[in-house]
Coordinates of N, CA, C and O in Angstrom, one line a residue:
X47 N -102.9 -112.4 71.8 CA -102.7 -112.3 73.3 C -101.8 -113.6 73.9 O -100.8 -113.5 74.5
X48 N -102.0 -115.0 73.4 CA -101.4 -116.0 74.2 C -100.1 -115.8 73.2 O -98.6 -115.9 74.2
X49 N -99.7 -115.7 72.5 CA -98.4 -115.9 71.7 C -97.6 -114.7 72.3 O -96.6 -114.7 72.6
X50 N -98.8 -113.3 72.8 CA -97.6 -112.3 73.3 C -97.2 -112.3 74.4 O -96.1 -112.6 74.4
X51 N -98.1 -113.3 75.2 CA -97.7 -113.9 76.5 C -96.3 -114.9 76.8 O -95.2 -114.9 77.5
X52 N -96.7 -115.6 75.8 CA -95.4 -116.7 75.4 C -93.8 -116.1 75.1 O -93.2 -116.6 75.3
X53 N -94.7 -115.1 74.1 CA -93.0 -114.5 73.7 C -92.4 -113.7 74.7 O -91.5 -114.0 75.2
X54 N -93.2 -113.0 75.9 CA -92.8 -112.4 77.0 C -92.2 -113.4 77.8 O -91.2 -112.7 78.2
X55 N -92.8 -114.5 78.0 CA -92.4 -115.3 79.0 C -90.8 -116.0 78.3 O -89.9 -116.1 79.1
X56 N -90.9 -116.1 77.0 CA -89.6 -116.5 76.1 C -88.7 -115.5 76.8 O -87.3 -116.1 76.6
X57 N -88.8 -114.3 76.4 CA -87.7 -113.3 76.9 C -87.1 -113.1 78.1 O -86.3 -113.6 78.6
X58 N -88.3 -113.6 78.9 CA -87.6 -114.1 80.5 C -87.1 -115.1 80.4 O -85.7 -115.0 80.9
X59 N -87.5 -116.0 80.1 CA -86.8 -117.4 79.9 C -85.8 -116.9 79.5 O -84.2 -117.8 79.8
X60 N -85.2 -116.0 78.3 CA -83.9 -116.0 77.5 C -83.3 -115.6 78.5 O -81.9 -115.7 77.8
X61 N -83.5 -114.4 79.2 CA -82.6 -113.8 79.9 C -81.7 -114.9 80.8 O -80.7 -114.7 81.1
X62 N -82.5 -115.6 81.2 CA -81.7 -116.6 82.5 C -81.3 -117.3 81.5 O -80.0 -118.2 82.3
X63 N -81.8 -117.9 80.6 CA -81.4 -118.9 79.4 C -79.3 -118.4 79.8 O -78.7 -119.3 79.5
X64 N -79.4 -117.2 79.3 CA -78.3 -116.3 78.7 C -77.2 -116.9 80.0 O -76.0 -117.3 79.3
X65 N -77.5 -116.7 81.0 CA -76.8 -116.5 81.8 C -76.0 -118.1 82.2 O -75.2 -118.7 83.1
X66 N -77.5 -118.8 82.7 CA -77.0 -120.2 82.8 C -77.7 -121.4 82.1 O -77.2 -122.2 82.3
X67 N -78.3 -121.2 81.1 CA -78.7 -122.3 80.1 C -77.7 -122.9 79.3 O -76.4 -122.4 79.4
X68 N -78.1 -123.6 78.3 CA -77.3 -123.7 77.2 C -77.2 -122.9 76.0 O -76.4 -123.5 74.8
X69 N -77.8 -121.7 75.8 CA -78.0 -121.0 74.9 C -76.4 -120.8 74.4 O -75.6 -119.9 75.4
X70 N -75.8 -120.6 73.1 CA -74.6 -120.5 73.2 C -73.4 -121.5 73.2 O -72.0 -121.1 73.1
X71 N -73.3 -122.3 74.0 CA -72.8 -123.4 74.2 C -72.0 -124.1 73.1 O -71.0 -124.2 73.0
X72 N -72.6 -123.9 72.1 CA -72.1 -124.6 70.4 C -70.8 -124.0 70.4 O -70.0 -124.2 69.7
X73 N -70.8 -122.3 70.5 CA -69.5 -121.7 70.3 C -68.6 -121.8 70.9 O -67.6 -121.6 70.6
X74 N -69.0 -122.0 72.5 CA -67.9 -122.0 73.8 C -67.4 -123.5 73.7 O -66.8 -123.4 74.3
X75 N -68.5 -124.2 73.4 CA -67.6 -126.2 73.7 C -66.2 -126.0 73.1 O -66.4 -126.4 72.2
X76 N -65.7 -125.7 74.0 CA -64.0 -126.1 73.4 C -63.4 -127.1 74.7 O -62.1 -126.9 74.5
X77 N -63.8 -128.0 74.8 CA -63.1 -129.5 75.6 C -63.7 -128.4 77.4 O -62.9 -129.2 78.1
X78 N -64.3 -127.5 77.8 CA -64.2 -127.3 79.1 C -65.2 -128.0 79.6 O -66.1 -128.5 79.0
X79 N -64.9 -128.2 80.9 CA -65.5 -128.9 81.8 C -67.2 -128.4 82.1 O -67.1 -127.3 82.7
X80 N -68.3 -128.8 81.7 CA -69.6 -128.8 82.1 C -70.1 -129.4 83.7 O -69.9 -130.2 83.5
X81 N -71.0 -128.5 83.9 CA -71.6 -129.2 85.3 C -72.0 -130.5 84.9 O -72.9 -130.6 83.9
X82 N -72.0 -131.9 85.5 CA -72.4 -132.7 85.3 C -71.9 -133.5 84.8 O -72.5 -134.7 84.3
X83 N -71.1 -133.3 83.7 CA -70.3 -134.1 83.1 C -69.1 -134.9 83.4 O -68.3 -134.0 84.5
X84 N -68.4 -136.2 83.4 CA -67.6 -136.4 83.8 C -66.2 -135.5 83.3 O -66.4 -134.7 82.6
X85 N -64.9 -135.8 84.0 CA -63.9 -135.2 83.8 C -63.4 -135.7 82.4 O -63.5 -136.6 82.2
X86 N -62.5 -134.5 81.8 CA -62.2 -134.8 80.5 C -61.1 -135.8 80.1 O -61.2 -136.5 79.4
X87 N -59.9 -135.5 81.8 CA -58.9 -136.5 81.2 C -59.5 -137.9 82.2 O -59.5 -137.8 83.7
X88 N -58.8 -139.0 81.6 CA -58.9 -140.1 82.6 C -57.4 -140.9 82.7 O -56.6 -140.4 81.9
X89 N -57.5 -142.1 83.6 CA -56.6 -142.5 83.4 C -55.2 -142.1 84.0 O -54.7 -141.2 84.9
X90 N -53.8 -142.6 83.3 CA -52.5 -141.7 84.0 C -52.4 -140.5 83.6 O -51.6 -139.7 84.3
X91 N -53.2 -139.8 83.0 CA -53.1 -138.4 82.6 C -53.8 -137.6 83.6 O -53.7 -136.7 83.8
X92 N -54.8 -138.3 84.7 CA -55.2 -137.5 85.4 C -54.7 -137.1 86.4 O -53.6 -137.2 87.0
X93 N -55.2 -135.8 86.8 CA -54.5 -135.2 87.8 C -54.6 -136.3 89.1 O -55.8 -136.7 89.7
X94 N -53.6 -136.3 90.2 CA -53.8 -137.4 91.0 C -53.8 -136.5 92.2 O -52.7 -135.6 92.7
X95 N -54.3 -136.8 93.3 CA -54.3 -136.0 94.8 C -52.7 -136.8 95.4 O -52.1 -137.7 94.9
X96 N -52.2 -136.7 96.7 CA -51.0 -136.8 97.1 C -51.1 -138.4 97.5 O -50.4 -139.4 97.3
X97 N -52.5 -138.6 97.6 CA -53.1 -139.8 98.2 C -52.9 -140.7 97.5 O -52.4 -141.9 97.6
X98 N -53.3 -140.8 96.3 CA -53.2 -141.6 95.2 C -52.0 -141.7 94.4 O -51.2 -142.8 94.0
X99 N -50.9 -140.9 94.7 CA -50.0 -141.0 94.2 C -49.1 -141.8 95.0 O -48.2 -142.7 94.8
X100 N -49.0 -141.7 96.2 CA -48.5 -142.6 97.6 C -49.0 -143.8 97.1 O -47.7 -144.7 97.2
X101 N -50.4 -144.5 96.9 CA -50.9 -145.5 97.1 C -50.4 -145.5 95.3 O -49.9 -147.2 95.3
X102 N -49.8 -145.1 94.6 CA -49.7 -146.2 93.0 C -47.8 -146.3 93.5 O -47.5 -147.1 93.1
X103 N -47.1 -145.3 94.0 CA -45.6 -145.9 94.7 C -45.9 -146.7 94.9 O -45.0 -147.9 94.7
X104 N -46.9 -146.8 96.3 CA -46.6 -148.4 97.1 C -47.0 -149.3 95.9 O -46.4 -150.5 96.4
X105 N -48.0 -149.8 95.5 CA -47.9 -150.6 94.6 C -47.0 -151.0 93.8 O -46.9 -152.3 93.6
X106 N -46.6 -150.1 92.9 CA -44.9 -150.1 92.1 C -43.9 -151.1 93.2 O -43.8 -151.5 92.7
X107 N -43.7 -150.4 94.1 CA -42.7 -151.0 95.0 C -42.8 -152.3 95.6 O -41.8 -153.1 95.9
X108 N -44.2 -152.6 95.6 CA -45.0 -153.9 96.5 C -45.0 -154.8 95.5 O -44.9 -156.3 95.8
X109 N -45.6 -154.4 94.0 CA -45.9 -155.7 93.4 C -45.4 -155.6 92.1 O -45.7 -156.4 91.2
X110 N -45.1 -154.9 91.6 CA -44.9 -154.7 90.1 C -43.3 -155.2 89.8 O -42.2 -155.1 90.4
X111 N -43.6 -156.2 88.9 CA -42.4 -157.3 89.0 C -41.3 -156.8 87.8 O -40.3 -156.9 87.6
X112 N -41.9 -155.5 87.2 CA -40.6 -154.9 86.3 C -39.7 -153.8 87.2 O -38.6 -153.5 86.2
X113 N -39.9 -153.5 88.0 CA -39.1 -153.0 88.8 C -37.8 -153.4 89.6 O -38.1 -154.5 89.7
X114 N -36.7 -153.1 89.0 CA -35.8 -153.9 89.4 C -35.3 -154.1 90.9 O -36.0 -153.2 91.6
X115 N -34.9 -155.1 91.9 CA -34.5 -155.7 92.9 C -33.4 -155.7 93.2 O -32.7 -156.9 92.5
X116 N -32.6 -155.1 93.9 CA -33.3 -154.2 94.5 C -33.1 -153.1 93.6 O -32.3 -152.9 92.5
X117 N -33.9 -152.0 94.3 CA -34.4 -150.9 93.5 C -33.5 -149.5 94.2 O -33.5 -149.4 95.5
X118 N -33.7 -148.2 93.2 CA -33.1 -147.0 93.5 C -34.4 -146.3 93.3 O -35.4 -146.0 92.7
X119 N -34.1 -144.8 94.3 CA -34.8 -143.9 94.0 C -34.9 -143.6 92.4 O -36.2 -142.8 91.9
X120 N -33.8 -143.6 92.0 CA -33.6 -143.4 90.6 C -34.6 -144.0 89.6 O -35.0 -143.6 88.8
X121 N -35.1 -145.3 90.0 CA -35.6 -146.3 89.4 C -37.1 -145.8 89.2 O -37.8 -145.7 88.6
X122 N -37.4 -145.3 90.6 CA -38.8 -144.6 91.0 C -38.9 -143.6 90.4 O -40.3 -143.4 89.8
X123 N -38.1 -142.9 90.0 CA -38.3 -141.7 89.0 C -38.6 -141.6 87.8 O -38.9 -140.9 86.9
X124 N -38.1 -142.9 87.4 CA -38.3 -142.7 85.9 C -39.4 -143.4 85.9 O -40.1 -143.4 84.6
X125 N -39.9 -144.3 86.7 CA -41.4 -144.4 86.2 C -42.4 -143.6 87.0 O -43.8 -143.5 86.4
X126 N -42.1 -142.6 87.8 CA -43.4 -141.5 88.3 C -42.1 -140.0 88.1 O -42.0 -139.7 89.2
X127 N -42.3 -140.2 87.0 CA -41.1 -138.4 86.7 C -41.9 -137.0 87.0 O -41.6 -136.5 87.5
X128 N -43.0 -137.4 87.3 CA -44.1 -136.1 87.6 C -43.9 -135.9 89.1 O -44.3 -134.9 89.2
X129 N -43.2 -137.3 89.8 CA -43.2 -137.3 91.2 C -42.2 -136.5 91.6 O -41.1 -136.7 91.5
X130 N -42.1 -135.6 92.8 CA -41.0 -135.3 93.4 C -40.3 -136.3 94.2 O -40.6 -137.3 94.6
X131 N -38.8 -136.2 94.0 CA -38.0 -136.9 94.9 C -38.4 -137.2 96.6 O -38.3 -137.9 97.0
X132 N -38.7 -135.9 97.0 CA -39.3 -135.6 98.3 C -40.3 -136.6 98.6 O -40.7 -137.5 99.8
X133 N -41.3 -136.6 97.7 CA -42.4 -137.6 97.9 C -42.3 -139.1 97.7 O -43.0 -139.6 98.3
X134 N -41.2 -139.4 96.9 CA -40.8 -140.6 96.4 C -40.2 -141.0 97.9 O -40.3 -142.3 98.5
X135 N -39.2 -140.4 98.8 CA -38.5 -140.8 99.8 C -39.4 -140.9 100.8 O -39.5 -141.9 102.0
X136 N -40.8 -140.2 101.4 CA -41.4 -139.8 102.0 C -42.3 -141.0 102.0 O -42.3 -141.8 103.0
X137 N -42.6 -141.7 100.7 CA -43.3 -142.9 100.9 C -42.6 -144.1 101.1 O -42.9 -145.0 102.2
X138 N -41.5 -144.0 100.7 CA -40.4 -145.3 101.0 C -40.0 -145.1 102.2 O -40.4 -146.7 103.0
X139 N -39.8 -144.5 103.1 CA -39.9 -144.3 104.7 C -41.4 -144.2 105.2 O -41.0 -145.4 106.5
X140 N -42.0 -144.5 104.7 CA -43.2 -144.6 104.9 C -43.6 -146.3 105.1 O -44.0 -147.1 106.4
X141 N -43.2 -147.1 104.0 CA -43.2 -148.4 103.9 C -42.1 -149.2 104.9 O -42.2 -150.2 105.4
X142 N -40.8 -148.3 104.9 CA -39.4 -149.0 105.6 C -40.4 -148.8 107.0 O -39.9 -150.3 108.2
X143 N -40.9 -148.4 107.4 CA -41.4 -147.7 109.4 C -42.5 -149.0 109.5 O -43.3 -149.4 110.3
X144 N -43.4 -149.7 108.5 CA -44.6 -149.8 108.9 C -43.8 -151.9 108.0 O -44.6 -152.7 108.3
X145 N -42.3 -152.0 107.8 CA -41.6 -153.2 107.6 C -42.2 -154.3 106.5 O -41.8 -155.1 106.6
X146 N -42.3 -152.9 105.8 CA -42.7 -153.2 103.8 C -41.4 -153.6 103.4 O -41.6 -154.4 102.4
X147 N -40.6 -152.8 103.6 CA -39.5 -152.6 102.5 C -38.4 -152.5 103.7 O -38.3 -152.2 104.6
X148 N -36.8 -152.9 103.0 CA -36.2 -152.2 103.9 C -34.6 -151.9 102.9 O -35.1 -151.8 101.9
X149 N -33.9 -150.8 103.5 CA -32.8 -150.1 102.6 C -31.8 -151.0 102.7 O -30.8 -151.2 104.2
X150 N -30.9 -150.8 101.8 CA -28.8 -151.4 102.1 C -28.2 -150.3 101.7 O -28.8 -149.4 100.2
X151 N -27.7 -149.8 102.0 CA -26.7 -148.4 101.7 C -27.5 -147.0 102.4 O -28.2 -147.1 102.8
X152 N -26.5 -146.4 102.0 CA -26.9 -144.6 101.9 C -26.5 -143.9 100.6 O -26.1 -144.2 100.0
X153 N -27.7 -143.0 100.8 CA -27.5 -142.1 100.1 C -27.8 -142.5 98.5 O -28.5 -142.9 98.3
X154 N -27.0 -141.7 97.6 CA -26.9 -142.1 96.2 C -26.9 -143.5 95.9 O -27.6 -144.3 94.8
X155 N -26.4 -143.9 96.6 CA -25.8 -145.6 96.6 C -27.2 -146.4 97.0 O -27.2 -147.9 96.9
X156 N -28.2 -145.8 98.2 CA -29.1 -146.8 98.4 C -30.1 -147.5 97.6 O -30.0 -147.2 96.8
X157 N -30.4 -148.8 98.1 CA -31.0 -149.5 97.3 C -31.9 -149.8 98.0 O -31.9 -150.3 99.1
X158 N -33.6 -150.3 97.9 CA -34.4 -150.9 98.5 C -34.9 -152.0 97.9 O -35.0 -152.2 96.7
X159 N -35.5 -152.8 99.1 CA -35.8 -154.5 98.4 C -37.1 -154.2 99.7 O -37.4 -153.8 100.6
X160 N -38.0 -155.1 99.2 CA -39.1 -155.3 99.6 C -39.2 -156.4 100.1 O -38.5 -157.1 100.4
X161 N -39.9 -156.8 101.5 CA -39.8 -157.7 102.1 C -40.9 -158.7 102.3 O -41.6 -158.8 101.9

């Protein structure tokens, strides 16, 4: 009696587990993100939002001593190859409006410097 009830409850629970539980996870676990676990990718390989990218460019422009001074957009493209030139220009223009950097020259010959 009790064993049958347990089996019936188990079968009902098993149907629910097939849709939402951990049954079969061993076969499917191929690096997919499972709810409740942290993202698989960390650090510089992580997908950045545009705000994060802009902030990263700002930090390099204002504080990174490895960036040549004065620097060009091409220098920033080497540091951020995955970021569009338009995004780099936009961030530089914002920094210029804020009075944090200035440019010398125009076009491809333009060089930027932190103030």
